[in-house]
Amino acid sequence: MAGCLTCLWRYRNYLLIVLTPLLILPLPLIIPSPEAKCGFVIIVMALYWCTECIPLAVTALLPVIFFPMMGIMESGEVCVQYLKDSNMLFIGGLLVAIAVEHWHLHKRIALRVLLLVGVKPSLLMIGFMSTTAFLSMWISNTATTAMMLPIANAVLQQLSDTEAMAEERDLGLTGAKSGHENHSAEIDDTNKSNDTELKPKESSINQAEDDDSKGTKDMEIISKDNGVTLEVCDRSPEAEQRRIRREQKYVNLSKGMSLSVCYAASIGGTATLTGTTPNVILKGQIDELFPGNGDVINFASWFGFSFPNMLLMLALSWLWLQFLYLGFNLKKSFGCGTSKDGDREAYQVMKDEYKKLGSMTFAEGCVLVIFILLVLLWFTREPGFIPGWATVLFNKDKPYVTDGTVAILMSTLFFCIPSKIPRLSGTSDDGKPHEAPPTLLSWDIVHDKMPWSIILLLGGGFALARGSETSGLSLWLGESLVPLQSIPPYAISILLCLLVATFTECSSNTATTTLFLPILASMATAIKLHPLYVMLPCTICASLAFMLPVATPPNAIAFSYGNLKVMDMAKSGFILNFLGVATINIALNTWGTAMFQLNTFPDWANVTNTP
């Protein structure tokens, strides 16, 4: 019996692929209506997405097969959904992120901020969280986490080792020469490769919990690479207690720092429209389902709502992690927790890493200028309180120019501008004329780093939304949810946010938003509630995957360093989920209501887009 179950488990993906559609097939056979057929497709895709029995991007292509074969939509009408304006916005944003990563501009920004903040425990956590959140607004959450965690571990390792040596000097346990170097805190030079390779190394911080169980050591021998052997001394019970307390402190600090980085990456991604995939899905769904919405969601309006909310969530996350792992001894956390020597040496680690980058190159300067111009053009295209440049120059009759137009325009420059100042005269070292320098980006780099699967996921979501409208499934769902009209809107919003936040812990945030948003739009129109009142908070809640290592790639990266247990992440993430839902709903019912007039049912939501 055990062997049979083992075999079934090994082949579970194949079983799910075959059995899922077979078990749901009675639905369209018994009720041969367009609504039931579309429901069959959505249920199959939802189960495939949740179980990941086939790749998410392949599941997103199923509407191309099922909708035409079931008579819901023509093939050409389905296929055109896979490359809409929102996809162009996402592609443009990703191209900018790839350029920033390729030229290591993100590392320069991160280290510069950390050097300004310093190495005191609480300030260090604030510095890592704010830097990670800012970078995550513009580049991949995964790339940001993968870059910041090695820096955090190296700094903490240096603080721990320096404090340990200071203690041993105080107790007369070592006779180390003053000129030795500590090699444990070096960070691999990421300039050698564009791909960040995570190789968590064993350190005294990671091993502290194991060391505690070994008891008091009678003797300790310390040797160095140069062959000098230090004194061999008895470790007193008092010294052992100090060692245990110090190591436990750095175990907690390491856990808190790892969690702060991965949580800040997820929170930071919610601040901009291109920061994470669910945000772009919301814009695409709003434009698809409500084509007369007047560009209610654009880069500027999203930033105006989400950036203050991100700051609030970040501050509360820091307070919670500070309480959980550092305590509220502000004197220690902000000023007197480590020795001055330890501070200086840990600070030197970051300073040395910054020096490795050298002075800013021509390519980095060009990428930075293009990035700043892109952000400025996004903000000023349609700011809302005054006519934007797009309205004045191009959009007098129709919305010809969108955020996607701007994103593609600026990202195209990466393929046109040289990465070095061209030399028209002179020769190279081998006597040959100088070759023309390569451009800031090449297509090979983009091909390797572009997450093409996410673009297909976006398209699959838009195809599902269009199929739901065409088949009448959205209308049926809306009519079925009319009884919710008796529930206060704020209660509906909170319940739906909790549902989405729970669902996204075990499912991709992209799949979660793709499945939920069309249903939420139908519900909102049926009960005469502003669609953004439920769609906007649920979209942000899809990024609140804080409890499990498998919930999101940043969590998995933090967990891979070996400092964390599943219970550590679940304990801290459980409270953060509730804090996130609370802050989002506070934002929704305060400045969100004022920005989007959420207390009224808009005219553009009266009739959805029906082909």
XYZ file of C-alpha atoms in Angstrom, residues 80-321:
242
model
C -5.194 39.493 -29.466
C -5.684 39.598 -25.675
C -2.131 38.361 -25.086
C -0.339 41.556 -26.098
C -2.291 44.570 -24.962
C -1.200 48.012 -23.770
C -0.655 46.783 -20.218
C 1.756 44.139 -21.490
C 3.732 46.861 -23.272
C 3.907 48.850 -20.038
C 5.177 45.771 -18.211
C 7.768 44.978 -20.909
C 9.054 48.558 -20.862
C 9.377 48.521 -17.083
C 11.227 45.200 -17.186
C 13.676 46.508 -19.796
C 14.554 49.408 -17.511
C 14.993 47.005 -14.588
C 17.258 44.748 -16.684
C 19.445 47.724 -17.635
C 19.739 48.844 -13.999
C 20.728 45.329 -12.906
C 23.108 44.769 -15.814
C 25.180 47.857 -14.971
C 24.953 47.272 -11.174
C 23.359 50.655 -10.594
C 21.077 49.104 -7.969
C 24.071 47.926 -5.921
C 25.646 51.388 -6.018
C 22.401 52.966 -4.780
C 21.979 50.337 -2.043
C 25.497 50.661 -0.644
C 25.400 54.461 -0.786
C 22.219 54.529 1.313
C 23.587 51.973 3.810
C 26.751 54.019 4.262
C 24.578 57.004 5.147
C 22.485 55.004 7.644
C 25.308 53.314 9.605
C 25.503 49.938 11.363
C 23.561 50.310 14.622
C 21.054 47.395 14.738
C 17.786 49.328 14.404
C 19.200 51.876 11.997
C 20.733 49.062 9.980
C 17.351 47.352 9.706
C 15.712 50.626 8.687
C 18.446 51.160 6.110
C 18.087 47.699 4.588
C 14.284 47.865 4.544
C 14.077 51.330 2.987
C 16.755 50.559 0.390
C 15.177 47.224 -0.523
C 11.705 48.771 -0.789
C 12.950 51.619 -2.996
C 14.804 49.283 -5.365
C 11.851 46.892 -5.450
C 9.663 49.726 -6.738
C 11.618 49.646 -9.998
C 13.322 46.263 -10.377
C 12.369 42.669 -9.642
C 11.579 41.804 -6.013
C 13.619 38.632 -6.464
C 16.700 40.424 -7.816
C 16.535 43.026 -5.053
C 16.371 40.379 -2.316
C 19.146 38.324 -3.892
C 21.409 41.378 -3.939
C 20.650 42.749 -0.461
C 20.800 39.551 1.617
C 24.510 38.795 1.039
C 25.356 42.365 2.047
C 23.237 42.067 5.202
C 24.788 38.723 6.163
C 28.323 40.021 5.620
C 27.759 43.099 7.786
C 26.186 41.049 10.592
C 28.969 38.481 10.411
C 31.552 41.251 10.793
C 29.692 42.756 13.769
C 29.469 39.333 15.427
C 33.114 38.418 14.881
C 34.391 41.804 16.045
C 32.298 41.694 19.207
C 33.513 38.146 19.901
C 37.152 39.209 19.641
C 36.489 42.225 21.869
C 34.992 39.957 24.535
C 37.928 37.576 24.391
C 40.400 40.432 24.666
C 38.533 41.750 27.700
C 38.671 38.344 29.384
C 42.311 37.745 28.418
C 41.464 34.688 26.344
C 43.435 35.590 23.229
C 46.801 37.000 22.369
C 46.075 37.917 18.800
C 48.372 40.221 16.960
C 46.798 43.544 16.057
C 47.335 43.283 12.305
C 45.262 40.189 11.493
C 42.455 40.313 8.957
C 39.000 38.845 9.157
C 38.112 37.165 5.898
C 34.708 35.790 6.900
C 32.750 38.845 5.901
C 33.881 39.245 2.309
C 31.157 39.421 -0.305
C 31.592 37.773 -3.678
C 32.268 40.303 -6.418
C 29.059 40.341 -8.380
C 30.662 42.385 -11.142
C 32.094 39.152 -12.541
C 28.693 37.877 -13.483
C 25.333 39.385 -14.230
C 23.513 36.582 -12.459
C 23.322 36.722 -8.689
C 24.310 33.360 -7.320
C 23.137 32.574 -3.835
C 25.667 30.519 -1.925
C 24.827 30.755 1.761
C 27.917 30.002 3.753
C 28.218 28.540 7.201
C 28.927 31.222 9.769
C 29.063 31.593 13.491
C 25.667 33.284 13.339
C 24.055 30.360 11.512
C 25.653 27.798 13.798
C 24.982 29.561 17.077
C 21.887 27.564 17.945
C 23.816 24.308 17.422
C 26.778 25.565 19.448
C 24.571 26.337 22.437
C 23.868 22.649 22.970
C 27.534 21.701 23.183
C 28.054 23.061 26.698
C 31.034 24.850 28.111
C 34.322 24.280 26.331
C 37.301 23.428 28.522
C 39.907 24.682 26.076
C 39.887 26.784 22.914
C 42.594 26.865 20.244
C 42.554 29.665 17.655
C 44.931 29.682 14.699
C 45.464 31.976 11.721
C 46.432 31.485 8.090
C 49.935 32.865 8.728
C 50.723 30.042 11.097
C 50.553 32.051 14.310
C 48.789 30.042 16.995
C 47.054 32.063 19.664
C 46.920 31.308 23.347
C 45.099 28.258 24.556
C 42.991 29.274 27.524
C 40.279 27.899 29.726
C 36.839 29.313 29.088
C 35.206 30.261 32.354
C 31.460 29.803 32.969
C 31.070 33.580 32.889
C 32.772 33.758 29.482
C 30.629 30.928 28.168
C 27.462 32.689 29.274
C 28.573 35.862 27.518
C 29.311 33.872 24.371
C 25.881 32.231 24.417
C 24.119 35.564 24.960
C 26.107 37.227 22.176
C 25.476 34.432 19.687
C 21.782 34.310 20.511
C 21.583 38.069 19.988
C 23.105 37.746 16.533
C 20.931 34.757 15.663
C 17.873 36.915 16.363
C 19.377 39.890 14.562
C 20.187 37.728 11.527
C 16.645 36.333 11.434
C 15.145 39.792 11.742
C 17.409 41.208 9.042
C 16.656 38.386 6.584
C 12.921 38.757 7.124
C 13.095 42.546 6.903
C 14.745 42.341 3.466
C 12.309 39.852 1.917
C 9.258 41.582 3.417
C 10.460 45.010 2.296
C 10.890 43.678 -1.253
C 7.262 42.532 -1.361
C 5.973 45.741 0.241
C 8.070 48.022 -1.982
C 6.741 46.398 -5.137
C 3.240 47.653 -4.333
C 4.243 51.334 -4.551
C 4.508 51.670 -8.339
C 2.361 50.454 -11.200
C 5.224 48.416 -12.672
C 6.640 47.301 -9.306
C 4.969 43.891 -9.342
C 2.784 41.932 -11.750
C -0.590 42.157 -9.913
C -0.529 45.952 -10.251
C -0.267 45.723 -14.033
C -2.981 43.054 -14.081
C -5.346 45.439 -12.276
C -4.754 48.184 -14.847
C -5.263 45.737 -17.698
C -8.474 44.332 -16.199
C -9.903 47.786 -15.502
C -9.175 48.886 -19.074
C -10.577 45.636 -20.474
C -13.766 45.469 -18.401
C -14.454 49.209 -18.195
C -13.057 50.810 -21.373
C -14.636 54.184 -20.587
C -12.893 54.571 -17.220
C -10.968 57.687 -18.313
C -7.549 56.228 -17.471
C -8.459 56.091 -13.774
C -5.425 53.900 -13.071
C -2.176 55.303 -14.405
C 1.334 55.595 -13.016
C 0.706 58.877 -11.190
C -2.660 57.930 -9.638
C -1.363 54.536 -8.518
C 1.722 56.084 -6.954
C -0.368 58.735 -5.180
C -2.456 56.036 -3.503
C 0.069 53.256 -2.962
C 3.263 55.074 -1.999
C 1.920 56.490 1.327
C 0.388 53.086 2.033
C 3.750 51.429 1.343
C 5.508 53.777 3.763
C 2.923 53.008 6.458
C 3.235 49.246 5.924
C 7.026 49.495 5.942
C 7.050 51.425 9.237
C 4.684 48.947 10.907
C 6.717 46.015 9.591
C 9.882 47.514 11.023
C 8.225 48.065 14.422
C 6.944 44.488 14.508
C 10.299 42.947 13.511
